[in-house]
């Protein structure tokens, strides 16, 4: 079975400080993993994806994530937060043989000046 | 421009009045899906379709219907809406490939309020 747990419902950072959004997954086979971002009153935009190539994945807007199979984690990081990063972030898993994506419940990132 | 479109974007209706939310994609994708988004619950899948005339239930299908008569369109039908279907709805599409599903492309969302 596939499942995703986002460990924090809210994360608050100051502008210019690092961002860490945590995601753990459960998968039976070789998963694909994604991070999507949703800005207020907007649709979902793909930030980055892991599909069994390099374990360190770089995405848009300076975000990156590292796939760690031993820890079943796919945490999202950014070295320096910007005010425009304030949004909700979703970790998503897709497993081989499954016809569906499973979304985490989301992490709201708050960025203060 | 490659995109997924949904109509209407906003809808307020009353309990029991049938409604349809349309979804169309111009990327020739085989896979299409409907999700609802509720605060604190993330996105939950309602129905999906692997190709024309092939549909299947997701996690929360009760109270919804879908059809896939053409590859590009995947309408969501609420035969008798109830207040607990008040939500933000997203349509998405993706190509099919061997192995796990690739990333999906999302429409802009439809905010539905059922009074």
PDB file of C-alpha atoms in Angstrom:
ATOM      1  CA  UNK A   1       0.000   0.000   0.000  1.00  0.00           C
ATOM      2  CA  UNK A   2       1.122   3.542  -0.592  1.00  0.00           C
ATOM      3  CA  UNK A   3       0.814   6.333   1.948  1.00  0.00           C
ATOM      4  CA  UNK A   4       2.361   9.679   2.775  1.00  0.00           C
ATOM      5  CA  UNK A   5       2.844  11.478   6.073  1.00  0.00           C
ATOM      6  CA  UNK A   6       3.769  15.121   6.212  1.00  0.00           C
ATOM      7  CA  UNK A   7       5.152  15.545   9.670  1.00  0.00           C
ATOM      8  CA  UNK A   8       4.266  19.217  10.178  1.00  0.00           C
ATOM      9  CA  UNK A   9       0.968  20.893   9.407  1.00  0.00           C
ATOM     10  CA  UNK A  10       2.577  24.349   9.728  1.00  0.00           C
ATOM     11  CA  UNK A  11       6.168  25.558   9.483  1.00  0.00           C
ATOM     12  CA  UNK A  12       7.193  29.143  10.263  1.00  0.00           C
ATOM     13  CA  UNK A  13      10.499  30.641   9.134  1.00  0.00           C
ATOM     14  CA  UNK A  14      12.013  34.075   8.766  1.00  0.00           C
ATOM     15  CA  UNK A  15      12.933  35.412   5.367  1.00  0.00           C
ATOM     16  CA  UNK A  16      16.487  34.405   4.477  1.00  0.00           C
ATOM     17  CA  UNK A  17      16.582  31.346   6.764  1.00  0.00           C
ATOM     18  CA  UNK A  18      16.529  27.703   5.591  1.00  0.00           C
ATOM     19  CA  UNK A  19      13.331  25.807   4.918  1.00  0.00           C
ATOM     20  CA  UNK A  20      12.753  22.143   5.790  1.00  0.00           C
ATOM     21  CA  UNK A  21       9.421  20.455   5.065  1.00  0.00           C
ATOM     22  CA  UNK A  22       9.347  16.820   6.105  1.00  0.00           C
ATOM     23  CA  UNK A  23       7.702  13.936   4.304  1.00  0.00           C
ATOM     24  CA  UNK A  24       7.758  10.207   5.011  1.00  0.00           C
ATOM     25  CA  UNK A  25       6.232   7.685   2.663  1.00  0.00           C
ATOM     26  CA  UNK A  26       5.228   4.051   2.612  1.00  0.00           C
ATOM     27  CA  UNK A  27       5.536   2.087  -0.584  1.00  0.00           C
ATOM     28  CA  UNK A  28       5.681  -1.530  -1.632  1.00  0.00           C
ATOM     29  CA  UNK A  29       7.704  -1.154  -4.806  1.00  0.00           C
ATOM     30  CA  UNK A  30       9.688   1.607  -6.421  1.00  0.00           C
ATOM     31  CA  UNK A  31       7.786   4.802  -5.899  1.00  0.00           C
ATOM     32  CA  UNK A  32       7.719   8.054  -7.736  1.00  0.00           C
ATOM     33  CA  UNK A  33       7.585  11.006  -5.356  1.00  0.00           C
ATOM     34  CA  UNK A  34       6.528  14.578  -5.980  1.00  0.00           C
ATOM     35  CA  UNK A  35       6.264  17.892  -4.225  1.00  0.00           C
ATOM     36  CA  UNK A  36       3.537  20.268  -5.312  1.00  0.00           C
ATOM     37  CA  UNK A  37       2.998  23.852  -4.167  1.00  0.00           C
ATOM     38  CA  UNK A  38      -0.303  25.685  -3.884  1.00  0.00           C
ATOM     39  CA  UNK A  39      -0.298  29.441  -3.449  1.00  0.00           C
ATOM     40  CA  UNK A  40      -3.414  31.050  -1.953  1.00  0.00           C
ATOM     41  CA  UNK A  41      -6.412  30.757  -4.246  1.00  0.00           C
ATOM     42  CA  UNK A  42      -4.341  29.059  -6.921  1.00  0.00           C
ATOM     43  CA  UNK A  43      -4.065  25.598  -8.414  1.00  0.00           C
ATOM     44  CA  UNK A  44      -1.278  23.096  -7.809  1.00  0.00           C
ATOM     45  CA  UNK A  45       2.121  23.501  -9.398  1.00  0.00           C
ATOM     46  CA  UNK A  46       4.767  20.793  -9.596  1.00  0.00           C
ATOM     47  CA  UNK A  47       7.918  21.762  -7.684  1.00  0.00           C
ATOM     48  CA  UNK A  48      10.001  18.667  -8.313  1.00  0.00           C
ATOM     49  CA  UNK A  49       9.799  14.920  -8.802  1.00  0.00           C
ATOM     50  CA  UNK A  50      11.823  11.798  -8.061  1.00  0.00           C
ATOM     51  CA  UNK A  51      11.527   8.894 -10.492  1.00  0.00           C
ATOM     52  CA  UNK A  52      14.393   6.517  -9.559  1.00  0.00           C
ATOM     53  CA  UNK A  53      17.198   8.493 -11.160  1.00  0.00           C
ATOM     54  CA  UNK A  54      19.364  10.786  -9.000  1.00  0.00           C
ATOM     55  CA  UNK A  55      18.375  10.731  -5.322  1.00  0.00           C
ATOM     56  CA  UNK A  56      18.952  14.477  -4.935  1.00  0.00           C
ATOM     57  CA  UNK A  57      16.352  16.236  -6.997  1.00  0.00           C
ATOM     58  CA  UNK A  58      16.433  19.913  -7.863  1.00  0.00           C
ATOM     59  CA  UNK A  59      13.222  21.752  -8.549  1.00  0.00           C
ATOM     60  CA  UNK A  60      12.025  25.212  -9.362  1.00  0.00           C
ATOM     61  CA  UNK A  61      12.592  28.331  -7.267  1.00  0.00           C
ATOM     62  CA  UNK A  62      15.653  26.929  -5.492  1.00  0.00           C
ATOM     63  CA  UNK A  63      13.918  23.981  -3.849  1.00  0.00           C
ATOM     64  CA  UNK A  64      15.413  20.524  -3.700  1.00  0.00           C
ATOM     65  CA  UNK A  65      14.574  17.184  -2.101  1.00  0.00           C
ATOM     66  CA  UNK A  66      16.544  14.076  -1.281  1.00  0.00           C
ATOM     67  CA  UNK A  67      15.131  10.577  -1.631  1.00  0.00           C
ATOM     68  CA  UNK A  68      16.357   8.387   1.246  1.00  0.00           C
ATOM     69  CA  UNK A  69      15.149   4.847   0.844  1.00  0.00           C
ATOM     70  CA  UNK A  70      16.561   3.645   4.175  1.00  0.00           C
ATOM     71  CA  UNK A  71      14.607   6.339   6.004  1.00  0.00           C
ATOM     72  CA  UNK A  72      11.591   6.288   3.630  1.00  0.00           C
ATOM     73  CA  UNK A  73      11.828  10.063   3.510  1.00  0.00           C
ATOM     74  CA  UNK A  74      11.619  12.739   0.842  1.00  0.00           C
ATOM     75  CA  UNK A  75      12.147  16.010   2.682  1.00  0.00           C
ATOM     76  CA  UNK A  76      11.938  19.333   0.852  1.00  0.00           C
ATOM     77  CA  UNK A  77      14.566  21.997   1.518  1.00  0.00           C
ATOM     78  CA  UNK A  78      15.571  25.463   0.421  1.00  0.00           C
ATOM     79  CA  UNK A  79      18.663  27.306   1.678  1.00  0.00           C
ATOM     80  CA  UNK A  80      17.047  30.719   2.015  1.00  0.00           C
ATOM     81  CA  UNK A  81      13.320  31.419   2.284  1.00  0.00           C
ATOM     82  CA  UNK A  82      11.675  34.205   0.342  1.00  0.00           C
ATOM     83  CA  UNK A  83       8.370  35.874   1.148  1.00  0.00           C
ATOM     84  CA  UNK A  84       6.951  34.488  -2.095  1.00  0.00           C
ATOM     85  CA  UNK A  85       7.530  30.937  -0.806  1.00  0.00           C
ATOM     86  CA  UNK A  86       4.615  31.294   1.604  1.00  0.00           C
ATOM     87  CA  UNK A  87       2.165  28.648   0.408  1.00  0.00           C
ATOM     88  CA  UNK A  88       0.899  25.154   1.120  1.00  0.00           C
ATOM     89  CA  UNK A  89       3.114  22.253   0.078  1.00  0.00           C
ATOM     90  CA  UNK A  90       1.997  18.719  -0.679  1.00  0.00           C
ATOM     91  CA  UNK A  91       4.111  15.583  -0.762  1.00  0.00           C
ATOM     92  CA  UNK A  92       2.720  12.951  -3.141  1.00  0.00           C
ATOM     93  CA  UNK A  93       3.569   9.293  -3.787  1.00  0.00           C
ATOM     94  CA  UNK A  94       2.835   7.102  -6.764  1.00  0.00           C
ATOM     95  CA  UNK A  95       3.687   3.426  -6.560  1.00  0.00           C
ATOM     96  CA  UNK A  96       4.225   0.893  -9.314  1.00  0.00           C
ATOM     97  CA  UNK A  97       1.070  -0.968 -10.084  1.00  0.00           C
ATOM     98  CA  UNK A  98      -1.139   1.705  -8.586  1.00  0.00           C
ATOM     99  CA  UNK A  99      -3.515   3.788 -10.648  1.00  0.00           C
ATOM    100  CA  UNK A 100      -3.691   6.630  -8.182  1.00  0.00           C
ATOM    101  CA  UNK A 101      -1.613   9.257  -6.503  1.00  0.00           C
ATOM    102  CA  UNK A 102      -1.716   9.589  -2.727  1.00  0.00           C
ATOM    103  CA  UNK A 103      -1.396  13.077  -1.287  1.00  0.00           C
ATOM    104  CA  UNK A 104      -0.149  14.100   2.111  1.00  0.00           C
ATOM    105  CA  UNK A 105      -2.347  16.421   4.149  1.00  0.00           C
ATOM    106  CA  UNK A 106      -0.159  19.404   3.356  1.00  0.00           C
ATOM    107  CA  UNK A 107       2.272  21.699   5.175  1.00  0.00           C
ATOM    108  CA  UNK A 108       1.555  25.394   5.335  1.00  0.00           C
ATOM    109  CA  UNK A 109       4.784  27.414   5.085  1.00  0.00           C
ATOM    110  CA  UNK A 110       4.656  30.828   6.723  1.00  0.00           C
ATOM    111  CA  UNK A 111       7.460  33.304   6.001  1.00  0.00           C
ATOM    112  CA  UNK A 112       7.898  36.351   8.163  1.00  0.00           C
ATOM    113  CA  UNK A 113       9.988  39.432   7.291  1.00  0.00           C
TER     114      UNK A 113
ATOM    115  CA  UNK B   1      -0.825  26.402 -24.539  1.00  0.00           C
ATOM    116  CA  UNK B   2      -0.991  23.020 -22.825  1.00  0.00           C
ATOM    117  CA  UNK B   3      -3.596  23.186 -20.105  1.00  0.00           C
ATOM    118  CA  UNK B   4      -6.430  21.687 -18.138  1.00  0.00           C
ATOM    119  CA  UNK B   5      -9.534  23.835 -17.989  1.00  0.00           C
ATOM    120  CA  UNK B   6     -12.471  23.609 -15.617  1.00  0.00           C
ATOM    121  CA  UNK B   7     -15.844  25.296 -15.670  1.00  0.00           C
ATOM    122  CA  UNK B   8     -17.342  26.902 -13.779  1.00  0.00           C
ATOM    123  CA  UNK B   9     -14.638  28.255 -11.479  1.00  0.00           C
ATOM    124  CA  UNK B  10     -17.136  29.190  -8.790  1.00  0.00           C
ATOM    125  CA  UNK B  11     -20.594  27.778  -8.173  1.00  0.00           C
ATOM    126  CA  UNK B  12     -23.176  28.287  -5.454  1.00  0.00           C
ATOM    127  CA  UNK B  13     -26.145  25.968  -5.592  1.00  0.00           C
ATOM    128  CA  UNK B  14     -28.839  24.453  -3.396  1.00  0.00           C
ATOM    129  CA  UNK B  15     -29.277  20.958  -2.037  1.00  0.00           C
ATOM    130  CA  UNK B  16     -30.617  18.499  -4.587  1.00  0.00           C
ATOM    131  CA  UNK B  17     -30.123  20.550  -7.747  1.00  0.00           C
ATOM    132  CA  UNK B  18     -28.129  18.494 -10.230  1.00  0.00           C
ATOM    133  CA  UNK B  19     -24.939  20.062 -11.504  1.00  0.00           C
ATOM    134  CA  UNK B  20     -22.021  19.255 -13.789  1.00  0.00           C
ATOM    135  CA  UNK B  21     -18.466  20.543 -13.576  1.00  0.00           C
ATOM    136  CA  UNK B  22     -16.647  20.230 -16.867  1.00  0.00           C
ATOM    137  CA  UNK B  23     -12.983  19.376 -17.337  1.00  0.00           C
ATOM    138  CA  UNK B  24     -11.058  19.436 -20.582  1.00  0.00           C
ATOM    139  CA  UNK B  25      -7.383  18.896 -21.448  1.00  0.00           C
ATOM    140  CA  UNK B  26      -5.561  19.575 -24.714  1.00  0.00           C
ATOM    141  CA  UNK B  27      -2.475  17.401 -24.121  1.00  0.00           C
ATOM    142  CA  UNK B  28      -3.886  14.120 -25.437  1.00  0.00           C
ATOM    143  CA  UNK B  29      -3.450  12.554 -22.002  1.00  0.00           C
ATOM    144  CA  UNK B  30      -4.937   9.127 -21.354  1.00  0.00           C
ATOM    145  CA  UNK B  31      -5.301   9.544 -17.588  1.00  0.00           C
ATOM    146  CA  UNK B  32      -7.716  12.001 -15.999  1.00  0.00           C
ATOM    147  CA  UNK B  33      -8.806  12.377 -12.423  1.00  0.00           C
ATOM    148  CA  UNK B  34     -11.001  14.396 -10.065  1.00  0.00           C
ATOM    149  CA  UNK B  35      -9.982  15.436  -6.549  1.00  0.00           C
ATOM    150  CA  UNK B  36     -11.610  17.344  -3.780  1.00  0.00           C
ATOM    151  CA  UNK B  37      -9.612  19.467  -1.384  1.00  0.00           C
ATOM    152  CA  UNK B  38     -10.795  20.153   2.152  1.00  0.00           C
ATOM    153  CA  UNK B  39      -8.872  21.970   4.910  1.00  0.00           C
ATOM    154  CA  UNK B  40      -6.564  19.658   6.825  1.00  0.00           C
ATOM    155  CA  UNK B  41      -7.322  16.669   4.578  1.00  0.00           C
ATOM    156  CA  UNK B  42      -5.170  17.396   1.538  1.00  0.00           C
ATOM    157  CA  UNK B  43      -6.482  16.200  -1.808  1.00  0.00           C
ATOM    158  CA  UNK B  44      -8.615  13.107  -1.999  1.00  0.00           C
ATOM    159  CA  UNK B  45      -9.354  11.352  -5.236  1.00  0.00           C
ATOM    160  CA  UNK B  46     -12.981  11.023  -6.279  1.00  0.00           C
ATOM    161  CA  UNK B  47     -12.812   9.180  -9.615  1.00  0.00           C
ATOM    162  CA  UNK B  48     -10.230   8.540 -12.267  1.00  0.00           C
ATOM    163  CA  UNK B  49     -10.138   7.352 -15.848  1.00  0.00           C
ATOM    164  CA  UNK B  50      -7.360   5.466 -17.596  1.00  0.00           C
ATOM    165  CA  UNK B  51      -8.837   6.054 -21.053  1.00  0.00           C
ATOM    166  CA  UNK B  52     -12.062   6.570 -22.963  1.00  0.00           C
ATOM    167  CA  UNK B  53     -14.948   4.586 -21.451  1.00  0.00           C
ATOM    168  CA  UNK B  54     -12.697   3.376 -18.589  1.00  0.00           C
ATOM    169  CA  UNK B  55     -13.460   4.912 -15.200  1.00  0.00           C
ATOM    170  CA  UNK B  56     -12.907   3.779 -11.627  1.00  0.00           C
ATOM    171  CA  UNK B  57     -13.615   4.915  -8.089  1.00  0.00           C
ATOM    172  CA  UNK B  58     -11.079   6.758  -6.018  1.00  0.00           C
ATOM    173  CA  UNK B  59     -11.131   7.227  -2.258  1.00  0.00           C
ATOM    174  CA  UNK B  60     -14.329   9.290  -1.922  1.00  0.00           C
ATOM    175  CA  UNK B  61     -16.705   8.456  -4.826  1.00  0.00           C
ATOM    176  CA  UNK B  62     -20.040   8.573  -2.948  1.00  0.00           C
ATOM    177  CA  UNK B  63     -22.411  11.166  -4.359  1.00  0.00           C
ATOM    178  CA  UNK B  64     -20.480  11.683  -7.598  1.00  0.00           C
ATOM    179  CA  UNK B  65     -20.602  10.356 -11.138  1.00  0.00           C
ATOM    180  CA  UNK B  66     -18.233  10.726 -14.059  1.00  0.00           C
ATOM    181  CA  UNK B  67     -18.124   9.824 -17.706  1.00  0.00           C
ATOM    182  CA  UNK B  68     -15.343   9.640 -20.312  1.00  0.00           C
ATOM    183  CA  UNK B  69     -16.874   9.630 -23.761  1.00  0.00           C
ATOM    184  CA  UNK B  70     -14.038  11.574 -25.344  1.00  0.00           C
ATOM    185  CA  UNK B  71     -10.362  11.541 -24.499  1.00  0.00           C
ATOM    186  CA  UNK B  72     -10.167  15.246 -23.781  1.00  0.00           C
ATOM    187  CA  UNK B  73     -13.233  15.611 -21.509  1.00  0.00           C
ATOM    188  CA  UNK B  74     -13.980  14.233 -18.068  1.00  0.00           C
ATOM    189  CA  UNK B  75     -17.058  15.854 -16.498  1.00  0.00           C
ATOM    190  CA  UNK B  76     -17.936  15.469 -12.821  1.00  0.00           C
ATOM    191  CA  UNK B  77     -21.639  15.103 -12.105  1.00  0.00           C
ATOM    192  CA  UNK B  78     -23.401  15.670  -8.798  1.00  0.00           C
ATOM    193  CA  UNK B  79     -26.892  14.235  -9.223  1.00  0.00           C
ATOM    194  CA  UNK B  80     -28.211  15.483  -5.884  1.00  0.00           C
ATOM    195  CA  UNK B  81     -25.673  17.735  -4.191  1.00  0.00           C
ATOM    196  CA  UNK B  82     -25.575  17.991  -0.417  1.00  0.00           C
ATOM    197  CA  UNK B  83     -23.844  20.519   1.863  1.00  0.00           C
ATOM    198  CA  UNK B  84     -21.051  18.043   2.689  1.00  0.00           C
ATOM    199  CA  UNK B  85     -19.993  18.288  -0.956  1.00  0.00           C
ATOM    200  CA  UNK B  86     -19.059  21.924  -0.451  1.00  0.00           C
ATOM    201  CA  UNK B  87     -15.389  21.854  -1.386  1.00  0.00           C
ATOM    202  CA  UNK B  88     -12.673  22.895  -3.804  1.00  0.00           C
ATOM    203  CA  UNK B  89     -12.512  20.519  -6.763  1.00  0.00           C
ATOM    204  CA  UNK B  90      -9.544  19.891  -9.035  1.00  0.00           C
ATOM    205  CA  UNK B  91      -9.355  18.050 -12.301  1.00  0.00           C
ATOM    206  CA  UNK B  92      -5.985  16.647 -13.387  1.00  0.00           C
ATOM    207  CA  UNK B  93      -4.515  14.753 -16.315  1.00  0.00           C
ATOM    208  CA  UNK B  94      -1.347  12.888 -17.156  1.00  0.00           C
ATOM    209  CA  UNK B  95       0.017  10.573 -19.813  1.00  0.00           C
ATOM    210  CA  UNK B  96       0.226   6.884 -18.995  1.00  0.00           C
ATOM    211  CA  UNK B  97       3.632   5.254 -18.800  1.00  0.00           C
ATOM    212  CA  UNK B  98       5.026   1.934 -17.565  1.00  0.00           C
ATOM    213  CA  UNK B  99       5.555   1.808 -13.824  1.00  0.00           C
ATOM    214  CA  UNK B 100       4.318   4.466 -11.469  1.00  0.00           C
ATOM    215  CA  UNK B 101       2.091   7.318 -12.570  1.00  0.00           C
ATOM    216  CA  UNK B 102       3.941  10.396 -13.754  1.00  0.00           C
ATOM    217  CA  UNK B 103       3.168  13.828 -12.389  1.00  0.00           C
ATOM    218  CA  UNK B 104      -0.283  15.182 -13.034  1.00  0.00           C
ATOM    219  CA  UNK B 105      -1.246  18.522 -14.543  1.00  0.00           C
ATOM    220  CA  UNK B 106      -3.932  20.311 -12.600  1.00  0.00           C
ATOM    221  CA  UNK B 107      -6.757  22.558 -13.593  1.00  0.00           C
ATOM    222  CA  UNK B 108      -7.353  25.869 -11.774  1.00  0.00           C
ATOM    223  CA  UNK B 109     -10.026  24.463  -9.461  1.00  0.00           C
ATOM    224  CA  UNK B 110     -13.767  24.873  -8.982  1.00  0.00           C
ATOM    225  CA  UNK B 111     -15.041  26.197  -5.684  1.00  0.00           C
ATOM    226  CA  UNK B 112     -18.451  24.674  -5.009  1.00  0.00           C
ATOM    227  CA  UNK B 113     -20.820  25.759  -2.253  1.00  0.00           C
ATOM    228  CA  UNK B 114     -23.980  23.751  -1.623  1.00  0.00           C
ATOM    229  CA  UNK B 115     -26.551  25.507   0.568  1.00  0.00           C
TER     230      UNK B 115
END
